[in-house]
């Protein structure tokens, strides 16, 4: 399988390497194509190109919106762009965003970024390599990065 990984230089943690490391721990013999762009708003077209020009069957888009209102707006715009790219290509692009103000301090933010990237990579593996795996987790209050909330 061809897997696309797209990340940004704006992010303060190398989430792409964490995601690639996690994928390789679970499944072998896949072609992983990585692209890095400046910021989250550059992700949608980069992901679309990975799908249309490089033949990727799934892509992860990893980014870090900053703490300012402008950054949050940027993140929302990037998100709608990523959804548009998915609909245009009929292909999943897993959005892995960690907001810079989600961590209580820098250490916590780093831990969260690494964890969230890895847990979304595990979701990718479950979606494309382990048939029925996500159905087993349906309604279980799963979260990425933070502890799971659990079912009611
Ligand atoms: O196309 C060039 C830039 O506009 C693009 O890279 C933006 O995504 C960069 N950017 C902002 O301009 C901004 O105000 C980013 C953020 N905030 C942000 O919070 N996170 C980013 N990029 O990854
Ligand atoms: O593409 C992978 C994820 O980005 C995607 O599954 C999101 O829908 C996950 N998600 C969030 O990232 C978030 O900030 C969800 C929520 N909030 C939410 O409130 N409910 C969800 N997903 O079902
Ligand atoms: O409970 C409040 C939530 O907003 C908080 O838990 C965030 O961590 C939610 N969240 C994001 O804001 C985000 O950008 C999540 C994701 N991405 C995500 O990918 N997975 C999550 N939460 O479980």
Coordinates of N, CA, C and O and ligand atoms in Angstrom, one line a residue:
X1 N 0.8 -1.2 0.0 CA 0.0 0.0 0.0 C 0.9 1.3 0.0 O 1.9 1.3 0.6
X2 N 0.4 2.3 -0.7 CA 1.2 3.5 -0.7 C 0.5 4.5 0.3 O -0.7 4.8 0.1
X3 N 1.3 5.0 1.2 CA 0.8 5.8 2.3 C 1.5 7.2 2.2 O 2.7 7.3 2.1
X4 N 0.7 8.3 2.2 CA 1.2 9.6 2.1 C 1.3 10.2 3.5 O 0.4 10.0 4.3
X5 N 2.4 10.9 3.8 CA 2.5 11.6 5.1 C 2.9 13.0 4.8 O 3.9 13.3 4.1
X6 N 2.1 13.9 5.2 CA 2.4 15.3 4.9 C 2.4 16.1 6.2 O 1.5 16.1 7.1
X7 N 3.5 16.9 6.5 CA 3.6 17.7 7.7 C 4.1 19.1 7.4 O 4.2 19.5 6.2
X8 N 4.3 19.9 8.4 CA 4.6 21.3 8.3 C 5.9 21.7 9.0 O 6.3 21.0 10.0
X9 N 6.5 22.7 8.6 CA 7.7 23.3 9.3 C 7.2 24.2 10.5 O 8.0 24.4 11.4
X10 N 6.0 24.6 10.4 CA 5.4 25.5 11.5 C 5.3 24.7 12.8 O 5.5 25.2 13.9
X11 N 5.0 23.4 12.7 CA 4.8 22.6 13.9 C 6.1 22.5 14.7 O 7.2 22.6 14.2
X12 N 5.9 22.4 16.0 CA 7.1 22.5 16.9 C 7.5 21.1 17.3 O 8.4 20.9 18.2
X13 N 6.9 20.1 16.7 CA 7.3 18.7 16.9 C 7.2 17.9 15.7 O 6.3 18.1 14.9
X14 N 8.2 17.0 15.5 CA 8.2 16.1 14.2 C 7.2 15.0 14.3 O 7.6 13.8 14.6
X15 N 5.9 15.3 14.2 CA 4.9 14.3 14.3 C 4.9 13.3 13.1 O 4.5 12.2 13.3
X16 N 5.4 13.7 12.0 CA 5.5 12.8 10.8 C 6.4 11.6 11.1 O 6.0 10.5 10.9
X17 N 7.6 11.9 11.7 CA 8.5 10.8 12.1 C 7.8 9.8 13.1 O 8.0 8.6 13.0
X18 N 7.1 10.4 14.0 CA 6.4 9.5 15.0 C 5.4 8.7 14.3 O 5.3 7.5 14.6
X19 N 4.6 9.3 13.4 CA 3.6 8.5 12.7 C 4.2 7.4 11.8 O 3.7 6.2 11.8
X20 N 5.3 7.7 11.1 CA 5.9 6.7 10.2 C 6.5 5.6 11.1 O 6.4 4.4 10.7
X21 N 7.1 6.0 12.2 CA 7.7 4.9 13.1 C 6.6 4.0 13.6 O 6.8 2.8 13.6
X22 N 5.5 4.6 13.9 CA 4.3 3.8 14.4 C 3.8 2.8 13.3 O 3.5 1.7 13.6
X23 N 3.6 3.4 12.1 CA 3.1 2.5 11.0 C 4.0 1.4 10.8 O 3.6 0.2 10.7
X24 N 5.3 1.7 10.8 CA 6.3 0.6 10.5 C 6.4 -0.4 11.6 O 6.8 -1.6 11.3
X25 N 6.0 -0.1 12.8 CA 6.0 -1.1 13.9 C 4.8 -2.1 13.7 O 4.9 -3.2 14.3
X26 N 3.8 -1.7 13.0 CA 2.6 -2.5 12.9 C 2.5 -3.3 11.5 O 1.9 -4.4 11.5
X27 N 2.9 -2.6 10.5 CA 2.7 -3.2 9.1 C 4.0 -3.0 8.3 O 4.6 -1.9 8.4
X28 N 4.4 -4.0 7.5 CA 5.6 -3.9 6.8 C 5.3 -3.8 5.3 O 4.2 -4.0 4.8
X29 N 6.4 -3.5 4.5 CA 6.3 -3.5 3.0 C 5.3 -2.5 2.4 O 4.7 -2.8 1.4
X30 N 5.2 -1.4 3.1 CA 4.4 -0.3 2.5 C 5.3 0.8 2.0 O 6.4 1.0 2.5
X31 N 4.9 1.5 0.9 CA 5.7 2.6 0.5 C 5.1 3.9 1.1 O 4.0 4.2 1.0
X32 N 6.0 4.5 1.9 CA 5.6 5.7 2.6 C 6.2 6.9 1.9 O 7.4 7.0 1.8
X33 N 5.4 7.8 1.4 CA 5.9 9.0 0.7 C 5.7 10.2 1.6 O 4.5 10.5 2.0
X34 N 6.7 10.9 2.0 CA 6.6 12.1 2.9 C 6.8 13.4 2.2 O 7.7 13.5 1.4
X35 N 6.0 14.4 2.5 CA 6.1 15.7 2.0 C 6.0 16.7 3.1 O 5.2 16.5 4.0
X36 N 6.8 17.7 3.1 CA 6.7 18.8 4.2 C 6.4 20.1 3.5 O 7.1 20.5 2.5
X37 N 5.5 20.8 4.1 CA 5.1 22.1 3.6 C 5.2 23.1 4.7 O 5.4 22.8 5.9
X38 N 5.1 24.5 4.4 CA 5.3 25.4 5.5 C 4.3 25.4 6.6 O 4.6 25.2 7.8
X39 N 3.0 25.4 6.2 CA 2.0 25.5 7.3 C 0.7 24.7 6.9 O 0.6 24.1 5.8
X40 N -0.2 24.7 7.9 CA -1.4 23.8 7.7 C -2.2 24.1 6.5 O -2.9 23.3 5.9
X41 N -2.2 25.4 6.1 CA -3.1 25.8 4.9 C -2.5 25.2 3.6 O -3.1 25.2 2.6
X42 N -1.2 24.8 3.7 CA -0.5 24.2 2.5 C -0.8 22.7 2.4 O -0.4 22.0 1.4
X43 N -1.4 22.1 3.5 CA -1.5 20.7 3.5 C -2.5 20.2 2.5 O -2.3 19.1 1.9
X44 N -3.7 20.8 2.3 CA -4.7 20.2 1.4 C -4.2 19.9 0.0 O -4.4 18.8 -0.5
X45 N -3.6 20.8 -0.7 CA -3.1 20.6 -2.0 C -2.0 19.6 -2.0 O -1.9 18.7 -2.9
X46 N -1.1 19.6 -1.0 CA 0.0 18.7 -0.9 C -0.5 17.3 -0.8 O 0.0 16.3 -1.4
X47 N -1.6 17.1 0.0 CA -2.2 15.8 0.2 C -2.9 15.3 -1.1 O -2.8 14.2 -1.4
X48 N -3.5 16.3 -1.7 CA -4.2 15.9 -3.0 C -3.2 15.5 -4.0 O -3.5 14.5 -4.8
X49 N -2.1 16.1 -4.1 CA -1.0 15.7 -5.0 C -0.5 14.3 -4.7 O -0.2 13.5 -5.6
X50 N -0.3 14.1 -3.4 CA 0.1 12.7 -3.0 C -0.8 11.6 -3.5 O -0.4 10.6 -3.8
X51 N -2.1 12.0 -3.4 CA -3.2 11.0 -3.9 C -3.2 10.9 -5.4 O -3.1 9.8 -6.0
X52 N -3.3 12.1 -6.1 CA -3.5 12.0 -7.5 C -2.2 11.8 -8.3 O -2.2 11.2 -9.4
X53 N -1.1 12.4 -7.8 CA 0.2 12.3 -8.6 C 1.1 11.2 -8.2 O 1.9 10.6 -8.9
X54 N 1.0 10.8 -6.9 CA 1.9 9.8 -6.4 C 1.1 8.4 -6.1 O 1.7 7.4 -5.7
X55 N -0.2 8.5 -6.2 CA -1.0 7.2 -6.1 C -1.2 6.8 -4.6 O -1.5 5.6 -4.4
X56 N -1.1 7.7 -3.7 CA -1.3 7.3 -2.3 C -2.8 6.9 -2.1 O -3.7 7.6 -2.5
X57 N -3.0 5.8 -1.3 CA -4.3 5.3 -1.0 C -4.9 5.9 0.3 O -6.1 5.8 0.5
X58 N -4.1 6.4 1.1 CA -4.5 7.1 2.3 C -3.4 8.1 2.7 O -2.2 7.9 2.3
X59 N -3.7 9.2 3.3 CA -2.7 10.2 3.6 C -3.0 10.7 5.1 O -4.1 10.7 5.5
X60 N -1.9 11.0 5.8 CA -2.0 11.6 7.1 C -1.5 13.1 6.9 O -0.5 13.3 6.3
X61 N -2.3 14.0 7.4 CA -2.0 15.4 7.4 C -1.7 15.9 8.8 O -2.6 16.0 9.6
X62 N -0.5 16.2 9.1 CA -0.1 16.5 10.5 C 0.3 18.0 10.6 O 1.1 18.5 9.8
X63 N -0.3 18.7 11.6 CA 0.0 20.1 11.7 C -0.2 20.6 13.1 O -0.9 20.0 13.9
X64 N 0.3 21.8 13.4 CA 0.1 22.4 14.7 C -0.4 23.9 14.6 O 0.4 24.8 14.3
X65 N -1.7 24.0 14.8 CA -2.2 25.4 14.8 C -1.7 26.1 16.0 O -1.6 25.6 17.1
X66 N -1.3 27.4 15.8 CA -0.8 28.2 17.0 C -1.9 28.6 17.9 O -3.1 28.3 17.7
X67 N -1.6 29.4 18.9 CA -2.5 29.8 19.9 C -3.4 31.0 19.6 O -4.4 31.2 20.3
X68 N -3.0 31.8 18.6 CA -3.8 33.1 18.4 C -5.1 32.8 17.6 O -5.2 31.8 17.0
X69 N -6.0 33.7 17.7 CA -7.3 33.6 17.0 C -7.0 33.4 15.5 O -7.7 32.6 14.9
X70 N -6.1 34.1 15.0 CA -5.7 34.0 13.5 C -5.3 32.6 13.2 O -5.7 32.0 12.2
X71 N -4.6 31.9 14.1 CA -4.1 30.6 13.9 C -5.3 29.6 13.9 O -5.3 28.6 13.1
X72 N -6.2 29.8 14.8 CA -7.4 29.0 14.9 C -8.2 29.1 13.6 O -8.8 28.1 13.1
X73 N -8.3 30.3 13.1 CA -9.0 30.5 11.8 C -8.3 29.7 10.7 O -9.0 29.0 9.9
X74 N -7.0 29.9 10.7 CA -6.2 29.2 9.7 C -6.4 27.7 9.8 O -6.6 27.0 8.8
X75 N -6.5 27.2 11.0 CA -6.7 25.7 11.2 C -8.0 25.3 10.7 O -8.1 24.2 10.0
X76 N -9.0 26.1 10.9 CA -10.4 25.7 10.4 C -10.4 25.7 8.9 O -11.0 24.9 8.3
X77 N -9.7 26.7 8.3 CA -9.7 26.8 6.9 C -8.9 25.6 6.3 O -9.4 25.0 5.3
X78 N -7.8 25.2 7.0 CA -7.1 24.1 6.5 C -7.9 22.8 6.6 O -7.9 22.0 5.7
X79 N -8.7 22.7 7.7 CA -9.5 21.6 7.9 C -10.6 21.4 6.8 O -10.8 20.3 6.3
X80 N -11.2 22.5 6.5 CA -12.2 22.5 5.4 C -11.6 22.1 4.1 O -12.1 21.4 3.3
X81 N -10.3 22.6 3.9 CA -9.6 22.3 2.7 C -9.3 20.8 2.6 O -9.4 20.1 1.6
X82 N -8.9 20.2 3.8 CA -8.6 18.8 3.8 C -9.8 17.9 3.5 O -9.7 16.9 2.8
X83 N -11.0 18.4 4.0 CA -12.2 17.7 3.8 C -12.6 17.7 2.3 O -13.0 16.7 1.7
X84 N -12.4 18.9 1.7 CA -12.6 19.1 0.3 C -11.7 18.2 -0.5 O -12.2 17.5 -1.5
X85 N -10.5 18.1 -0.2 CA -9.5 17.3 -0.9 C -10.0 15.8 -0.8 O -9.8 15.0 -1.8
X86 N -10.5 15.4 0.4 CA -10.9 14.0 0.5 C -12.1 13.7 -0.4 O -12.2 12.7 -1.0
X87 N -13.1 14.7 -0.4 CA -14.3 14.5 -1.2 C -13.9 14.5 -2.7 O -14.5 13.8 -3.5
X88 N -13.0 15.4 -3.1 CA -12.6 15.4 -4.5 C -11.9 14.2 -5.0 O -12.0 13.8 -6.2
X89 N -11.2 13.5 -4.1 CA -10.4 12.3 -4.5 C -11.0 11.0 -4.0 O -10.5 9.9 -4.3
X90 N -12.1 11.1 -3.2 CA -12.7 9.9 -2.6 C -11.7 9.1 -1.8 O -11.6 7.9 -1.9
X91 N -10.8 9.8 -1.1 CA -9.7 9.2 -0.4 C -9.6 9.8 1.0 O -9.8 11.0 1.2
X92 N -9.4 8.9 2.0 CA -9.2 9.4 3.4 C -7.9 10.2 3.6 O -6.8 9.8 3.1
X93 N -8.0 11.4 4.2 CA -6.9 12.1 4.7 C -7.1 12.3 6.2 O -8.0 13.0 6.6
X94 N -6.3 11.6 7.0 CA -6.5 11.7 8.4 C -5.9 13.0 8.9 O -4.7 13.2 8.7
X95 N -6.7 13.8 9.5 CA -6.2 15.1 10.0 C -5.7 15.0 11.4 O -6.4 14.6 12.3
X96 N -4.4 15.2 11.6 CA -3.8 15.1 12.9 C -3.3 16.5 13.3 O -2.2 16.9 13.0
X97 N -4.1 17.2 13.9 CA -3.8 18.6 14.4 C -3.6 18.6 15.9 O -4.4 18.0 16.6
X98 N -2.6 19.2 16.4 CA -2.4 19.4 17.8 C -2.3 20.9 18.0 O -1.3 21.6 17.5
X99 N -3.2 21.5 18.7 CA -3.2 22.9 18.9 C -2.1 23.3 20.0 O -2.0 22.6 21.0
X100 N -1.4 24.3 19.7 CA -0.2 24.6 20.5 C -0.7 24.9 22.0 O 0.1 24.7 22.9
X101 N -1.9 25.4 22.1 CA -2.4 25.7 23.5 C -3.1 24.5 24.1 O -3.7 24.7 25.2
X102 N -3.0 23.3 23.5 CA -3.6 22.2 24.1 C -2.8 21.6 25.3 O -3.3 20.9 26.2
X103 N -1.5 21.8 25.2 CA -0.6 21.3 26.3 C -0.5 22.3 27.4 O -0.6 23.5 27.2
X104 N -0.4 21.8 28.6 CA -0.3 22.7 29.8 C 1.1 23.3 29.9 O 1.2 24.5 30.3
X105 N 2.1 22.6 29.3 CA 3.4 23.3 29.2 C 4.1 22.6 28.0 O 3.5 21.8 27.3
X106 N 5.4 23.0 27.7 CA 6.0 22.5 26.5 C 6.2 20.9 26.6 O 6.1 20.3 25.5
X107 N 6.5 20.4 27.7 CA 6.8 19.0 27.9 C 5.5 18.2 27.6 O 5.5 17.2 26.9
X108 N 4.4 18.7 28.1 CA 3.1 18.1 27.9 C 2.7 18.2 26.4 O 2.1 17.2 25.9
X109 N 3.0 19.3 25.8 CA 2.6 19.5 24.4 C 3.4 18.5 23.5 O 2.9 17.9 22.6
X110 N 4.7 18.3 23.8 CA 5.5 17.4 23.1 C 5.0 15.9 23.3 O 4.9 15.2 22.3
X111 N 4.6 15.6 24.5 CA 4.0 14.3 24.8 C 2.7 14.1 24.0 O 2.5 13.0 23.4
X112 N 1.9 15.1 24.0 CA 0.6 15.0 23.3 C 0.8 14.9 21.8 O 0.1 14.1 21.2
X113 N 1.7 15.6 21.2 CA 2.0 15.6 19.8 C 2.5 14.2 19.4 O 2.0 13.6 18.4
X114 N 3.4 13.6 20.1 CA 3.9 12.3 19.8 C 2.8 11.3 19.9 O 2.6 10.5 19.0
X115 N 2.1 11.3 21.0 CA 1.0 10.4 21.3 C -0.1 10.5 20.2 O -0.6 9.5 19.7
X116 N -0.5 11.7 19.9 CA -1.7 11.9 18.9 C -1.3 11.4 17.6 O -2.0 10.7 16.9
X117 N 0.0 11.7 17.1 CA 0.5 11.2 15.8 C 0.4 9.7 15.8 O 0.0 9.1 14.8
X118 N 0.9 9.1 16.9 CA 1.0 7.6 16.9 C -0.4 7.0 17.0 O -0.7 5.9 16.3
X119 N -1.3 7.6 17.7 CA -2.7 7.0 17.9 C -3.5 7.1 16.6 O -4.2 6.2 16.2
X120 N -3.2 8.2 15.8 CA -3.9 8.3 14.5 C -3.2 7.3 13.5 O -3.9 6.8 12.6
X121 N -1.9 7.1 13.7 CA -1.3 6.1 12.8 C -1.8 4.7 13.1 O -2.1 3.9 12.2
X122 N -2.1 4.4 14.4 CA -2.8 3.2 14.7 C -4.2 3.1 14.1 O -4.6 2.0 13.7
X123 N -4.9 4.2 14.1 CA -6.2 4.2 13.5 C -6.1 3.9 12.0 O -6.9 3.1 11.4
X124 N -5.1 4.5 11.3 CA -4.8 4.2 9.9 C -4.6 2.7 9.7 O -5.2 2.1 8.8
X125 N -3.8 2.1 10.5 CA -3.5 0.7 10.4 C -4.8 -0.1 10.6 O -5.1 -1.1 9.9
X126 N -5.6 0.3 11.6 CA -6.9 -0.5 11.8 C -7.8 -0.3 10.7 O -8.5 -1.3 10.3
X127 N -7.9 0.9 10.1 CA -8.8 1.2 9.0 C -8.5 0.4 7.7 O -9.3 -0.1 7.0
X128 N -7.2 0.2 7.4 CA -6.8 -0.3 6.2 C -6.1 -1.7 6.2 O -6.0 -2.3 5.2
X129 N -5.7 -2.2 7.4 CA -5.0 -3.4 7.4 C -5.7 -4.4 8.4 O -5.4 -5.6 8.3
X130 N -6.6 -4.0 9.3 CA -7.2 -4.9 10.2 C -8.7 -4.8 10.1 O -9.3 -4.0 10.9
X131 N -9.3 -5.5 9.2 CA -10.7 -5.5 9.0 C -11.5 -5.7 10.2 O -11.3 -6.6 11.0
X132 N -12.5 -4.8 10.5 CA -13.3 -5.0 11.7 C -12.8 -4.4 13.0 O -13.5 -4.4 14.0
X133 N -11.5 -3.9 12.9 CA -10.9 -3.5 14.2 C -11.6 -2.2 14.7 O -11.8 -2.1 16.0
X134 N -11.9 -1.3 13.9 CA -12.6 -0.1 14.4 C -14.0 -0.3 14.8 O -14.5 0.3 15.8
X135 N -14.7 -1.3 14.1 CA -16.0 -1.6 14.5 C -16.0 -2.1 16.0 O -17.0 -1.8 16.7
X136 N -15.0 -2.8 16.4 CA -14.9 -3.3 17.8 C -14.8 -2.1 18.8 O -15.1 -2.2 19.9
X137 N -14.3 -1.0 18.3 CA -14.1 0.2 19.1 C -15.3 1.2 19.0 O -15.2 2.3 19.6
X138 N -16.3 0.9 18.2 CA -17.4 1.8 18.0 C -18.0 2.2 19.3 O -18.3 1.3 20.2
X139 N -18.3 3.5 19.5 CA -19.0 3.9 20.7 C -18.2 3.8 22.0 O -18.7 4.0 23.1
X140 N -16.9 3.6 21.9 CA -16.1 3.4 23.1 C -15.4 4.7 23.6 O -14.6 4.6 24.5
X141 N -15.7 5.8 23.0 CA -15.2 7.1 23.5 C -13.7 7.2 23.4 O -12.9 7.7 24.3
X142 N -13.2 6.8 22.2 CA -11.7 6.8 21.9 C -11.3 8.2 21.6 O -12.0 9.0 21.0
X143 N -10.1 8.6 22.1 CA -9.5 9.9 21.9 C -8.1 9.6 21.4 O -7.5 8.6 21.6
X144 N -7.5 10.6 20.7 CA -6.1 10.5 20.2 C -5.3 11.5 21.0 O -5.6 12.7 21.0
X145 N -4.3 11.0 21.6 CA -3.4 11.9 22.4 C -3.7 12.0 23.9 O -3.0 11.6 24.7
X146 N -4.9 12.4 24.1 CA -5.4 12.4 25.5 C -5.9 11.1 25.9 O -6.2 10.3 25.0
X147 N -6.1 10.8 27.2 CA -6.7 9.5 27.6 C -8.1 9.3 27.0 O -8.8 10.3 26.8
X148 N -8.5 8.1 26.6 CA -9.8 7.8 26.1 C -10.9 8.2 27.1 O -10.6 8.1 28.4
X149 N -12.0 8.6 26.7 CA -13.1 9.0 27.6 C -13.9 7.8 28.0 O -14.5 7.7 29.1
X150 N -14.0 6.8 27.2 CA -14.7 5.5 27.5 C -16.2 5.6 27.2 O -16.7 6.7 27.0
X151 N -16.8 4.5 27.2 CA -18.3 4.5 26.9 C -19.1 4.9 28.0 O -18.7 5.0 29.2
X152 N -20.4 5.3 27.8 CA -21.3 5.7 28.8 C -21.8 4.5 29.6 O -21.8 3.4 29.0
Ligands
LIG1 O1 0.6 29.4 2.4 C1 1.5 30.0 3.3 C2 0.9 30.2 4.7 O2 -0.2 31.0 4.6 C3 0.5 28.8 5.2 O3 1.7 28.1 5.4 C4 -0.2 29.0 6.6 O4 -0.7 27.7 7.0 C5 0.8 29.4 7.7 N1 0.1 29.7 9.0 C6 -0.4 31.0 9.2 O5 -0.3 31.9 8.3 C7 -1.0 31.3 10.5 O6 -1.5 32.5 10.7 C8 0.0 28.8 10.0 C9 -0.6 29.1 11.2 N2 -1.1 30.4 11.4 C10 -0.7 28.1 12.2 O7 -1.2 28.3 13.3 N3 -0.2 26.9 11.9 C11 0.3 26.6 10.7 N4 0.4 27.5 9.7 O8 0.8 25.4 10.5
LIG2 O1 -9.1 12.6 10.5 C1 -8.8 12.2 11.8 C2 -9.5 13.1 12.8 O2 -9.1 14.4 12.6 C3 -11.0 13.0 12.8 O3 -11.3 11.7 13.1 C4 -11.7 14.0 13.7 O4 -13.1 13.9 13.5 C5 -11.4 13.6 15.2 N1 -12.0 14.7 16.1 C6 -11.2 15.8 16.5 O5 -10.1 15.9 15.9 C7 -11.7 16.8 17.4 O6 -11.1 17.8 17.7 C8 -13.3 14.6 16.7 C9 -13.7 15.6 17.6 N2 -12.9 16.6 17.9 C10 -15.1 15.4 18.1 O7 -15.5 16.3 18.9 N3 -15.8 14.4 17.8 C11 -15.3 13.4 16.9 N4 -14.1 13.5 16.3 O8 -16.0 12.4 16.5
LIG3 O1 -12.2 17.8 25.3 C1 -11.9 19.0 24.6 C2 -11.2 18.7 23.3 O2 -11.4 19.8 22.5 C3 -9.7 18.4 23.5 O3 -9.7 17.1 24.1 C4 -8.9 18.3 22.2 O4 -7.8 17.5 22.4 C5 -9.7 17.7 21.0 N1 -8.9 17.4 19.8 C6 -8.4 18.5 19.0 O5 -8.6 19.7 19.4 C7 -7.7 18.2 17.8 O6 -7.3 19.2 17.1 C8 -8.7 16.2 19.4 C9 -8.0 15.9 18.2 N2 -7.5 17.0 17.4 C10 -7.8 14.6 17.8 O7 -7.2 14.3 16.7 N3 -8.2 13.6 18.6 C11 -8.9 13.9 19.8 N4 -9.1 15.1 20.1 O8 -9.3 12.9 20.5

